[in-house]
Amino acid sequence: MATLELKKTGGKKGASVELDPAVFEAKVLPHLFHAEVRRQLTKRRAGTHATKNRAGVSGGGIKPWRQKGTGRARQGTIRAPQWAGGGIVFGPVPRSYEHVLTKKVRRAALRGALSLRTREGKVAGVESLAIDAPKTKLLLEALTGLGLAGSVLIVIEAADRNLELAARNLPKVDVLRAEGLNVYDVLRHEHLLVTQGALARIHERLGDRGEESA
């Protein structure tokens, strides 16, 4: 069973905790990553695009000219698609892009993403992470003290206004609560920093016991 060494805020070594093998030593299946990331991104699409077909545009109550005798091609309405201002053929209509994956597949994808980062040595633990004010400088100092730089996903146990506001000015740093941990954010960040409380929540959510209660 793998263990994770927790650090204190200043970077000093702390206690070690055991990682649930069902969560952090799961089988890595890249095709599940693709399916889950695609599900997450398509769910964000509004799907509100729309165009007007020939029934929706204005005008065209009568024929623009008579059927015969003018030397021009016959036309039935100025709402036809070949006319400027006419209707659009097969244009986009409001729709939902969302597609469904089972809980079992989504859980396996998240377990695989966490296991992948663990194998790469990109998962770090901290006993607690708190700053006195919502200032980016304080968060940067805390991350530097923990030996982290660049792209970092911070997973916390519960809402922390100071941390969440301080991370907004850092394009490569995000703060997530444990219940919001997802495959897309885990994969798009190079490092994963987990607090001790958040780790317990992750074990509870993704461990074998959590699967039995789901």
PDB file of N, CA and C in Angstrom, residues 28-130:
ATOM      1  N   VAL A  28      -5.068   2.293 -14.975  1.00  0.00           N
ATOM      2  CA  VAL A  28      -5.130   3.507 -15.798  1.00  0.00           C
ATOM      3  C   VAL A  28      -5.640   3.135 -17.188  1.00  0.00           C
ATOM      4  N   LEU A  29      -6.783   3.685 -17.549  1.00  0.00           N
ATOM      5  CA  LEU A  29      -7.413   3.396 -18.842  1.00  0.00           C
ATOM      6  C   LEU A  29      -7.604   4.712 -19.592  1.00  0.00           C
ATOM      7  N   PRO A  30      -6.694   5.031 -20.520  1.00  0.00           N
ATOM      8  CA  PRO A  30      -6.772   6.328 -21.222  1.00  0.00           C
ATOM      9  C   PRO A  30      -8.084   6.565 -21.961  1.00  0.00           C
ATOM     10  N   HIS A  31      -8.716   5.517 -22.463  1.00  0.00           N
ATOM     11  CA  HIS A  31      -9.959   5.740 -23.197  1.00  0.00           C
ATOM     12  C   HIS A  31     -11.069   6.252 -22.278  1.00  0.00           C
ATOM     13  N   LEU A  32     -10.976   5.938 -20.983  1.00  0.00           N
ATOM     14  CA  LEU A  32     -11.944   6.475 -20.034  1.00  0.00           C
ATOM     15  C   LEU A  32     -11.685   7.961 -19.798  1.00  0.00           C
ATOM     16  N   PHE A  33     -10.403   8.358 -19.819  1.00  0.00           N
ATOM     17  CA  PHE A  33     -10.084   9.785 -19.705  1.00  0.00           C
ATOM     18  C   PHE A  33     -10.751  10.559 -20.837  1.00  0.00           C
ATOM     19  N   HIS A  34     -10.611  10.034 -22.041  1.00  0.00           N
ATOM     20  CA  HIS A  34     -11.199  10.712 -23.207  1.00  0.00           C
ATOM     21  C   HIS A  34     -12.705  10.830 -23.067  1.00  0.00           C
ATOM     22  N   ALA A  35     -13.343   9.761 -22.659  1.00  0.00           N
ATOM     23  CA  ALA A  35     -14.804   9.765 -22.550  1.00  0.00           C
ATOM     24  C   ALA A  35     -15.274  10.744 -21.475  1.00  0.00           C
ATOM     25  N   GLU A  36     -14.600  10.758 -20.334  1.00  0.00           N
ATOM     26  CA  GLU A  36     -15.032  11.625 -19.245  1.00  0.00           C
ATOM     27  C   GLU A  36     -14.725  13.092 -19.532  1.00  0.00           C
ATOM     28  N   VAL A  37     -13.557  13.389 -20.082  1.00  0.00           N
ATOM     29  CA  VAL A  37     -13.229  14.778 -20.417  1.00  0.00           C
ATOM     30  C   VAL A  37     -14.190  15.301 -21.484  1.00  0.00           C
ATOM     31  N   ARG A  38     -14.492  14.466 -22.460  1.00  0.00           N
ATOM     32  CA  ARG A  38     -15.456  14.864 -23.497  1.00  0.00           C
ATOM     33  C   ARG A  38     -16.821  15.132 -22.871  1.00  0.00           C
ATOM     34  N   ARG A  39     -17.232  14.315 -21.937  1.00  0.00           N
ATOM     35  CA  ARG A  39     -18.512  14.532 -21.259  1.00  0.00           C
ATOM     36  C   ARG A  39     -18.524  15.861 -20.511  1.00  0.00           C
ATOM     37  N   GLN A  40     -17.425  16.154 -19.811  1.00  0.00           N
ATOM     38  CA  GLN A  40     -17.362  17.397 -19.055  1.00  0.00           C
ATOM     39  C   GLN A  40     -17.395  18.626 -19.964  1.00  0.00           C
ATOM     40  N   LEU A  41     -16.634  18.582 -21.036  1.00  0.00           N
ATOM     41  CA  LEU A  41     -16.550  19.751 -21.910  1.00  0.00           C
ATOM     42  C   LEU A  41     -17.833  19.974 -22.702  1.00  0.00           C
ATOM     43  N   THR A  42     -18.453  18.894 -23.165  1.00  0.00           N
ATOM     44  CA  THR A  42     -19.696  19.071 -23.914  1.00  0.00           C
ATOM     45  C   THR A  42     -20.834  19.547 -23.010  1.00  0.00           C
ATOM     46  N   LYS A  43     -20.771  19.192 -21.734  1.00  0.00           N
ATOM     47  CA  LYS A  43     -21.812  19.643 -20.811  1.00  0.00           C
ATOM     48  C   LYS A  43     -21.755  21.155 -20.614  1.00  0.00           C
ATOM     49  N   ARG A  44     -20.575  21.746 -20.824  1.00  0.00           N
ATOM     50  CA  ARG A  44     -20.429  23.191 -20.661  1.00  0.00           C
ATOM     51  C   ARG A  44     -20.996  23.974 -21.839  1.00  0.00           C
ATOM     52  N   ARG A  45     -21.215  23.318 -22.967  1.00  0.00           N
ATOM     53  CA  ARG A  45     -21.701  24.021 -24.148  1.00  0.00           C
ATOM     54  C   ARG A  45     -23.158  24.450 -23.955  1.00  0.00           C
ATOM     55  N   ALA A  46     -23.438  25.700 -24.273  1.00  0.00           N
ATOM     56  CA  ALA A  46     -24.792  26.216 -24.068  1.00  0.00           C
ATOM     57  C   ALA A  46     -25.772  25.611 -25.065  1.00  0.00           C
ATOM     58  N   GLY A  47     -25.338  25.410 -26.298  1.00  0.00           N
ATOM     59  CA  GLY A  47     -26.236  24.851 -27.304  1.00  0.00           C
ATOM     60  C   GLY A  47     -27.362  25.800 -27.686  1.00  0.00           C
ATOM     61  N   THR A  48     -27.142  27.116 -27.547  1.00  0.00           N
ATOM     62  CA  THR A  48     -28.201  28.086 -27.839  1.00  0.00           C
ATOM     63  C   THR A  48     -28.097  28.672 -29.244  1.00  0.00           C
ATOM     64  N   HIS A  49     -27.189  28.137 -30.075  1.00  0.00           N
ATOM     65  CA  HIS A  49     -27.050  28.653 -31.428  1.00  0.00           C
ATOM     66  C   HIS A  49     -28.316  28.371 -32.236  1.00  0.00           C
ATOM     67  N   ALA A  50     -28.654  29.312 -33.114  1.00  0.00           N
ATOM     68  CA  ALA A  50     -29.879  29.147 -33.899  1.00  0.00           C
ATOM     69  C   ALA A  50     -29.807  30.016 -35.154  1.00  0.00           C
ATOM     70  N   THR A  51     -30.427  29.568 -36.234  1.00  0.00           N
ATOM     71  CA  THR A  51     -30.591  30.349 -37.457  1.00  0.00           C
ATOM     72  C   THR A  51     -32.045  30.258 -37.889  1.00  0.00           C
ATOM     73  N   LYS A  52     -32.439  31.152 -38.767  1.00  0.00           N
ATOM     74  CA  LYS A  52     -33.810  31.155 -39.259  1.00  0.00           C
ATOM     75  C   LYS A  52     -33.889  30.418 -40.593  1.00  0.00           C
ATOM     76  N   ASN A  53     -34.828  29.528 -40.693  1.00  0.00           N
ATOM     77  CA  ASN A  53     -35.078  28.875 -41.969  1.00  0.00           C
ATOM     78  C   ASN A  53     -36.045  29.735 -42.791  1.00  0.00           C
ATOM     79  N   ARG A  54     -36.472  29.251 -43.921  1.00  0.00           N
ATOM     80  CA  ARG A  54     -37.312  30.074 -44.801  1.00  0.00           C
ATOM     81  C   ARG A  54     -38.666  30.388 -44.185  1.00  0.00           C
ATOM     82  N   ALA A  55     -39.057  29.629 -43.173  1.00  0.00           N
ATOM     83  CA  ALA A  55     -40.318  29.925 -42.491  1.00  0.00           C
ATOM     84  C   ALA A  55     -40.153  31.024 -41.453  1.00  0.00           C
ATOM     85  N   GLY A  56     -38.897  31.290 -41.063  1.00  0.00           N
ATOM     86  CA  GLY A  56     -38.681  32.253 -39.990  1.00  0.00           C
ATOM     87  C   GLY A  56     -38.302  33.645 -40.449  1.00  0.00           C
ATOM     88  N   VAL A  57     -37.814  33.791 -41.682  1.00  0.00           N
ATOM     89  CA  VAL A  57     -37.411  35.115 -42.157  1.00  0.00           C
ATOM     90  C   VAL A  57     -38.635  35.891 -42.655  1.00  0.00           C
ATOM     91  N   SER A  58     -38.469  37.203 -42.721  1.00  0.00           N
ATOM     92  CA  SER A  58     -39.599  38.046 -43.123  1.00  0.00           C
ATOM     93  C   SER A  58     -39.687  38.165 -44.648  1.00  0.00           C
ATOM     94  N   GLY A  59     -40.853  38.578 -45.114  1.00  0.00           N
ATOM     95  CA  GLY A  59     -41.058  38.804 -46.538  1.00  0.00           C
ATOM     96  C   GLY A  59     -41.516  37.550 -47.255  1.00  0.00           C
ATOM     97  N   GLY A  60     -41.652  37.700 -48.596  1.00  0.00           N
ATOM     98  CA  GLY A  60     -41.958  36.536 -49.420  1.00  0.00           C
ATOM     99  C   GLY A  60     -43.397  36.116 -49.449  1.00  0.00           C
ATOM    100  N   GLY A  61     -44.306  37.058 -49.253  1.00  0.00           N
ATOM    101  CA  GLY A  61     -45.706  36.665 -49.281  1.00  0.00           C
ATOM    102  C   GLY A  61     -46.206  36.316 -50.675  1.00  0.00           C
ATOM    103  N   ILE A  62     -45.591  36.909 -51.686  1.00  0.00           N
ATOM    104  CA  ILE A  62     -46.017  36.638 -53.063  1.00  0.00           C
ATOM    105  C   ILE A  62     -44.794  36.330 -53.911  1.00  0.00           C
ATOM    106  N   LYS A  63     -45.044  35.853 -55.124  1.00  0.00           N
ATOM    107  CA  LYS A  63     -43.938  35.614 -56.042  1.00  0.00           C
ATOM    108  C   LYS A  63     -43.286  36.946 -56.413  1.00  0.00           C
ATOM    109  N   PRO A  64     -41.933  36.985 -56.476  1.00  0.00           N
ATOM    110  CA  PRO A  64     -41.273  38.257 -56.818  1.00  0.00           C
ATOM    111  C   PRO A  64     -41.591  38.722 -58.234  1.00  0.00           C
ATOM    112  N   TRP A  65     -41.850  37.834 -59.149  1.00  0.00           N
ATOM    113  CA  TRP A  65     -42.323  38.177 -60.504  1.00  0.00           C
ATOM    114  C   TRP A  65     -43.138  37.003 -61.047  1.00  0.00           C
ATOM    115  N   ARG A  66     -43.783  37.233 -62.159  1.00  0.00           N
ATOM    116  CA  ARG A  66     -44.656  36.203 -62.712  1.00  0.00           C
ATOM    117  C   ARG A  66     -43.852  35.001 -63.186  1.00  0.00           C
ATOM    118  N   GLN A  67     -44.516  33.905 -63.322  1.00  0.00           N
ATOM    119  CA  GLN A  67     -43.858  32.638 -63.641  1.00  0.00           C
ATOM    120  C   GLN A  67     -43.193  32.653 -65.015  1.00  0.00           C
ATOM    121  N   LYS A  68     -43.876  33.181 -66.029  1.00  0.00           N
ATOM    122  CA  LYS A  68     -43.373  33.121 -67.410  1.00  0.00           C
ATOM    123  C   LYS A  68     -43.316  34.512 -68.033  1.00  0.00           C
ATOM    124  N   GLY A  69     -42.499  34.628 -69.049  1.00  0.00           N
ATOM    125  CA  GLY A  69     -42.505  35.826 -69.860  1.00  0.00           C
ATOM    126  C   GLY A  69     -41.481  36.877 -69.500  1.00  0.00           C
ATOM    127  N   THR A  70     -40.772  36.732 -68.431  1.00  0.00           N
ATOM    128  CA  THR A  70     -39.794  37.755 -68.048  1.00  0.00           C
ATOM    129  C   THR A  70     -38.384  37.412 -68.522  1.00  0.00           C
ATOM    130  N   GLY A  71     -38.136  36.166 -68.883  1.00  0.00           N
ATOM    131  CA  GLY A  71     -36.803  35.738 -69.274  1.00  0.00           C
ATOM    132  C   GLY A  71     -35.914  35.367 -68.107  1.00  0.00           C
ATOM    133  N   ARG A  72     -36.429  35.543 -66.924  1.00  0.00           N
ATOM    134  CA  ARG A  72     -35.644  35.189 -65.727  1.00  0.00           C
ATOM    135  C   ARG A  72     -36.087  33.839 -65.176  1.00  0.00           C
ATOM    136  N   ALA A  73     -35.251  33.280 -64.322  1.00  0.00           N
ATOM    137  CA  ALA A  73     -35.605  31.994 -63.712  1.00  0.00           C
ATOM    138  C   ALA A  73     -36.831  32.167 -62.827  1.00  0.00           C
ATOM    139  N   ARG A  74     -37.637  31.126 -62.776  1.00  0.00           N
ATOM    140  CA  ARG A  74     -38.841  31.192 -61.973  1.00  0.00           C
ATOM    141  C   ARG A  74     -38.489  31.216 -60.476  1.00  0.00           C
ATOM    142  N   GLN A  75     -39.183  32.030 -59.727  1.00  0.00           N
ATOM    143  CA  GLN A  75     -38.977  32.154 -58.292  1.00  0.00           C
ATOM    144  C   GLN A  75     -40.339  32.151 -57.603  1.00  0.00           C
ATOM    145  N   GLY A  76     -40.381  31.457 -56.476  1.00  0.00           N
ATOM    146  CA  GLY A  76     -41.650  31.392 -55.766  1.00  0.00           C
ATOM    147  C   GLY A  76     -41.708  32.325 -54.570  1.00  0.00           C
ATOM    148  N   THR A  77     -40.549  32.649 -53.994  1.00  0.00           N
ATOM    149  CA  THR A  77     -40.525  33.497 -52.804  1.00  0.00           C
ATOM    150  C   THR A  77     -39.117  34.049 -52.603  1.00  0.00           C
ATOM    151  N   ILE A  78     -39.048  35.231 -52.042  1.00  0.00           N
ATOM    152  CA  ILE A  78     -37.729  35.807 -51.736  1.00  0.00           C
ATOM    153  C   ILE A  78     -37.173  35.255 -50.426  1.00  0.00           C
ATOM    154  N   ARG A  79     -37.923  34.378 -49.773  1.00  0.00           N
ATOM    155  CA  ARG A  79     -37.419  33.724 -48.570  1.00  0.00           C
ATOM    156  C   ARG A  79     -36.633  32.454 -48.881  1.00  0.00           C
ATOM    157  N   ALA A  80     -36.513  32.112 -50.152  1.00  0.00           N
ATOM    158  CA  ALA A  80     -35.745  30.929 -50.545  1.00  0.00           C
ATOM    159  C   ALA A  80     -34.268  31.147 -50.217  1.00  0.00           C
ATOM    160  N   PRO A  81     -33.517  30.089 -49.950  1.00  0.00           N
ATOM    161  CA  PRO A  81     -32.132  30.238 -49.491  1.00  0.00           C
ATOM    162  C   PRO A  81     -31.188  30.890 -50.488  1.00  0.00           C
ATOM    163  N   GLN A  82     -31.496  30.877 -51.787  1.00  0.00           N
ATOM    164  CA  GLN A  82     -30.593  31.493 -52.757  1.00  0.00           C
ATOM    165  C   GLN A  82     -30.711  33.012 -52.793  1.00  0.00           C
ATOM    166  N   TRP A  83     -31.700  33.558 -52.113  1.00  0.00           N
ATOM    167  CA  TRP A  83     -31.877  35.008 -52.068  1.00  0.00           C
ATOM    168  C   TRP A  83     -31.126  35.592 -50.868  1.00  0.00           C
ATOM    169  N   ALA A  84     -30.597  36.806 -51.071  1.00  0.00           N
ATOM    170  CA  ALA A  84     -29.994  37.515 -49.933  1.00  0.00           C
ATOM    171  C   ALA A  84     -31.071  37.802 -48.897  1.00  0.00           C
ATOM    172  N   GLY A  85     -30.816  37.445 -47.665  1.00  0.00           N
ATOM    173  CA  GLY A  85     -31.826  37.599 -46.624  1.00  0.00           C
ATOM    174  C   GLY A  85     -32.796  36.451 -46.547  1.00  0.00           C
ATOM    175  N   GLY A  86     -32.569  35.428 -47.374  1.00  0.00           N
ATOM    176  CA  GLY A  86     -33.446  34.263 -47.337  1.00  0.00           C
ATOM    177  C   GLY A  86     -33.115  33.334 -46.179  1.00  0.00           C
ATOM    178  N   GLY A  87     -33.887  32.264 -46.081  1.00  0.00           N
ATOM    179  CA  GLY A  87     -33.691  31.322 -44.981  1.00  0.00           C
ATOM    180  C   GLY A  87     -32.418  30.504 -45.137  1.00  0.00           C
ATOM    181  N   ILE A  88     -31.937  29.971 -44.023  1.00  0.00           N
ATOM    182  CA  ILE A  88     -30.744  29.129 -43.988  1.00  0.00           C
ATOM    183  C   ILE A  88     -31.168  27.664 -44.078  1.00  0.00           C
ATOM    184  N   VAL A  89     -30.466  26.907 -44.920  1.00  0.00           N
ATOM    185  CA  VAL A  89     -30.781  25.485 -45.083  1.00  0.00           C
ATOM    186  C   VAL A  89     -29.949  24.659 -44.101  1.00  0.00           C
ATOM    187  N   PHE A  90     -30.589  23.827 -43.334  1.00  0.00           N
ATOM    188  CA  PHE A  90     -29.920  22.918 -42.397  1.00  0.00           C
ATOM    189  C   PHE A  90     -28.999  23.667 -41.429  1.00  0.00           C
ATOM    190  N   GLY A  91     -29.445  24.842 -40.997  1.00  0.00           N
ATOM    191  CA  GLY A  91     -28.662  25.615 -40.032  1.00  0.00           C
ATOM    192  C   GLY A  91     -28.762  25.024 -38.630  1.00  0.00           C
ATOM    193  N   PRO A  92     -27.888  25.488 -37.711  1.00  0.00           N
ATOM    194  CA  PRO A  92     -27.934  24.968 -36.339  1.00  0.00           C
ATOM    195  C   PRO A  92     -29.203  25.384 -35.610  1.00  0.00           C
ATOM    196  N   VAL A  93     -29.670  24.526 -34.764  1.00  0.00           N
ATOM    197  CA  VAL A  93     -30.859  24.790 -33.951  1.00  0.00           C
ATOM    198  C   VAL A  93     -30.496  24.531 -32.492  1.00  0.00           C
ATOM    199  N   PRO A  94     -31.199  25.145 -31.553  1.00  0.00           N
ATOM    200  CA  PRO A  94     -30.896  24.901 -30.130  1.00  0.00           C
ATOM    201  C   PRO A  94     -30.941  23.414 -29.802  1.00  0.00           C
ATOM    202  N   ARG A  95     -29.907  22.953 -29.107  1.00  0.00           N
ATOM    203  CA  ARG A  95     -29.834  21.541 -28.751  1.00  0.00           C
ATOM    204  C   ARG A  95     -28.917  21.365 -27.556  1.00  0.00           C
ATOM    205  N   SER A  96     -28.971  20.221 -26.936  1.00  0.00           N
ATOM    206  CA  SER A  96     -28.079  19.878 -25.837  1.00  0.00           C
ATOM    207  C   SER A  96     -26.991  18.940 -26.345  1.00  0.00           C
ATOM    208  N   TYR A  97     -25.742  19.253 -26.007  1.00  0.00           N
ATOM    209  CA  TYR A  97     -24.619  18.418 -26.413  1.00  0.00           C
ATOM    210  C   TYR A  97     -24.262  17.385 -25.340  1.00  0.00           C
ATOM    211  N   GLU A  98     -24.942  17.423 -24.237  1.00  0.00           N
ATOM    212  CA  GLU A  98     -24.589  16.557 -23.108  1.00  0.00           C
ATOM    213  C   GLU A  98     -24.828  15.091 -23.448  1.00  0.00           C
ATOM    214  N   HIS A  99     -23.894  14.245 -23.023  1.00  0.00           N
ATOM    215  CA  HIS A  99     -24.112  12.805 -23.126  1.00  0.00           C
ATOM    216  C   HIS A  99     -23.790  12.169 -21.780  1.00  0.00           C
ATOM    217  N   VAL A 100     -24.298  11.011 -21.560  1.00  0.00           N
ATOM    218  CA  VAL A 100     -24.300  10.404 -20.235  1.00  0.00           C
ATOM    219  C   VAL A 100     -23.266   9.280 -20.153  1.00  0.00           C
ATOM    220  N   LEU A 101     -22.544   9.260 -19.033  1.00  0.00           N
ATOM    221  CA  LEU A 101     -21.692   8.129 -18.676  1.00  0.00           C
ATOM    222  C   LEU A 101     -22.181   7.583 -17.344  1.00  0.00           C
ATOM    223  N   THR A 102     -22.048   6.309 -17.160  1.00  0.00           N
ATOM    224  CA  THR A 102     -22.495   5.713 -15.905  1.00  0.00           C
ATOM    225  C   THR A 102     -21.573   6.136 -14.759  1.00  0.00           C
ATOM    226  N   LYS A 103     -22.092   6.057 -13.544  1.00  0.00           N
ATOM    227  CA  LYS A 103     -21.294   6.396 -12.364  1.00  0.00           C
ATOM    228  C   LYS A 103     -20.053   5.509 -12.271  1.00  0.00           C
ATOM    229  N   LYS A 104     -20.203   4.271 -12.649  1.00  0.00           N
ATOM    230  CA  LYS A 104     -19.083   3.335 -12.573  1.00  0.00           C
ATOM    231  C   LYS A 104     -17.951   3.770 -13.497  1.00  0.00           C
ATOM    232  N   VAL A 105     -18.272   4.206 -14.696  1.00  0.00           N
ATOM    233  CA  VAL A 105     -17.254   4.648 -15.655  1.00  0.00           C
ATOM    234  C   VAL A 105     -16.606   5.941 -15.176  1.00  0.00           C
ATOM    235  N   ARG A 106     -17.398   6.888 -14.699  1.00  0.00           N
ATOM    236  CA  ARG A 106     -16.857   8.159 -14.225  1.00  0.00           C
ATOM    237  C   ARG A 106     -15.952   7.957 -13.019  1.00  0.00           C
ATOM    238  N   ARG A 107     -16.359   7.072 -12.137  1.00  0.00           N
ATOM    239  CA  ARG A 107     -15.540   6.784 -10.955  1.00  0.00           C
ATOM    240  C   ARG A 107     -14.215   6.122 -11.368  1.00  0.00           C
ATOM    241  N   ALA A 108     -14.272   5.189 -12.315  1.00  0.00           N
ATOM    242  CA  ALA A 108     -13.059   4.517 -12.779  1.00  0.00           C
ATOM    243  C   ALA A 108     -12.115   5.501 -13.462  1.00  0.00           C
ATOM    244  N   ALA A 109     -12.666   6.462 -14.202  1.00  0.00           N
ATOM    245  CA  ALA A 109     -11.830   7.459 -14.873  1.00  0.00           C
ATOM    246  C   ALA A 109     -11.112   8.339 -13.862  1.00  0.00           C
ATOM    247  N   LEU A 110     -11.820   8.770 -12.812  1.00  0.00           N
ATOM    248  CA  LEU A 110     -11.198   9.627 -11.795  1.00  0.00           C
ATOM    249  C   LEU A 110     -10.166   8.857 -10.988  1.00  0.00           C
ATOM    250  N   ARG A 111     -10.470   7.624 -10.664  1.00  0.00           N
ATOM    251  CA  ARG A 111      -9.475   6.794  -9.977  1.00  0.00           C
ATOM    252  C   ARG A 111      -8.218   6.625 -10.828  1.00  0.00           C
ATOM    253  N   GLY A 112      -8.411   6.392 -12.124  1.00  0.00           N
ATOM    254  CA  GLY A 112      -7.277   6.234 -13.021  1.00  0.00           C
ATOM    255  C   GLY A 112      -6.436   7.491 -13.117  1.00  0.00           C
ATOM    256  N   ALA A 113      -7.089   8.669 -13.152  1.00  0.00           N
ATOM    257  CA  ALA A 113      -6.355   9.928 -13.230  1.00  0.00           C
ATOM    258  C   ALA A 113      -5.523  10.161 -11.973  1.00  0.00           C
ATOM    259  N   LEU A 114      -6.096   9.880 -10.811  1.00  0.00           N
ATOM    260  CA  LEU A 114      -5.355  10.028  -9.557  1.00  0.00           C
ATOM    261  C   LEU A 114      -4.211   9.024  -9.482  1.00  0.00           C
ATOM    262  N   SER A 115      -4.445   7.814  -9.951  1.00  0.00           N
ATOM    263  CA  SER A 115      -3.399   6.792  -9.941  1.00  0.00           C
ATOM    264  C   SER A 115      -2.262   7.163 -10.879  1.00  0.00           C
ATOM    265  N   LEU A 116      -2.598   7.757 -12.016  1.00  0.00           N
ATOM    266  CA  LEU A 116      -1.570   8.182 -12.970  1.00  0.00           C
ATOM    267  C   LEU A 116      -0.666   9.243 -12.354  1.00  0.00           C
ATOM    268  N   ARG A 117      -1.254  10.234 -11.708  1.00  0.00           N
ATOM    269  CA  ARG A 117      -0.450  11.276 -11.073  1.00  0.00           C
ATOM    270  C   ARG A 117       0.382  10.706  -9.919  1.00  0.00           C
ATOM    271  N   THR A 118      -0.149   9.703  -9.232  1.00  0.00           N
ATOM    272  CA  THR A 118       0.606   9.080  -8.135  1.00  0.00           C
ATOM    273  C   THR A 118       1.817   8.342  -8.681  1.00  0.00           C
ATOM    274  N   ARG A 119       1.658   7.602  -9.764  1.00  0.00           N
ATOM    275  CA  ARG A 119       2.775   6.885 -10.371  1.00  0.00           C
ATOM    276  C   ARG A 119       3.850   7.845 -10.872  1.00  0.00           C
ATOM    277  N   GLU A 120       3.436   8.997 -11.323  1.00  0.00           N
ATOM    278  CA  GLU A 120       4.385   9.992 -11.822  1.00  0.00           C
ATOM    279  C   GLU A 120       5.068  10.769 -10.705  1.00  0.00           C
ATOM    280  N   GLY A 121       4.620  10.553  -9.480  1.00  0.00           N
ATOM    281  CA  GLY A 121       5.197  11.276  -8.351  1.00  0.00           C
ATOM    282  C   GLY A 121       4.766  12.727  -8.299  1.00  0.00           C
ATOM    283  N   LYS A 122       3.583  13.014  -8.824  1.00  0.00           N
ATOM    284  CA  LYS A 122       3.102  14.387  -8.910  1.00  0.00           C
ATOM    285  C   LYS A 122       2.063  14.729  -7.847  1.00  0.00           C
ATOM    286  N   VAL A 123       1.844  13.825  -6.895  1.00  0.00           N
ATOM    287  CA  VAL A 123       0.866  14.073  -5.841  1.00  0.00           C
ATOM    288  C   VAL A 123       1.607  14.459  -4.566  1.00  0.00           C
ATOM    289  N   ALA A 124       1.278  15.610  -4.015  1.00  0.00           N
ATOM    290  CA  ALA A 124       1.888  16.082  -2.770  1.00  0.00           C
ATOM    291  C   ALA A 124       0.791  16.274  -1.738  1.00  0.00           C
ATOM    292  N   GLY A 125       1.160  16.109  -0.486  1.00  0.00           N
ATOM    293  CA  GLY A 125       0.204  16.254   0.606  1.00  0.00           C
ATOM    294  C   GLY A 125       0.642  17.311   1.595  1.00  0.00           C
ATOM    295  N   VAL A 126      -0.320  17.965   2.204  1.00  0.00           N
ATOM    296  CA  VAL A 126      -0.035  18.967   3.222  1.00  0.00           C
ATOM    297  C   VAL A 126      -1.055  18.795   4.345  1.00  0.00           C
ATOM    298  N   GLU A 127      -0.595  18.956   5.585  1.00  0.00           N
ATOM    299  CA  GLU A 127      -1.503  18.758   6.712  1.00  0.00           C
ATOM    300  C   GLU A 127      -2.658  19.749   6.665  1.00  0.00           C
ATOM    301  N   SER A 128      -2.343  20.996   6.408  1.00  0.00           N
ATOM    302  CA  SER A 128      -3.372  22.022   6.238  1.00  0.00           C
ATOM    303  C   SER A 128      -2.772  23.163   5.436  1.00  0.00           C
ATOM    304  N   LEU A 129      -3.616  23.872   4.729  1.00  0.00           N
ATOM    305  CA  LEU A 129      -3.149  24.982   3.908  1.00  0.00           C
ATOM    306  C   LEU A 129      -4.096  26.149   4.124  1.00  0.00           C
ATOM    307  N   ALA A 130      -3.567  27.195   4.723  1.00  0.00           N
ATOM    308  CA  ALA A 130      -4.386  28.372   5.005  1.00  0.00           C
ATOM    309  C   ALA A 130      -3.517  29.614   4.904  1.00  0.00           C
TER     310      ALA A 130
END
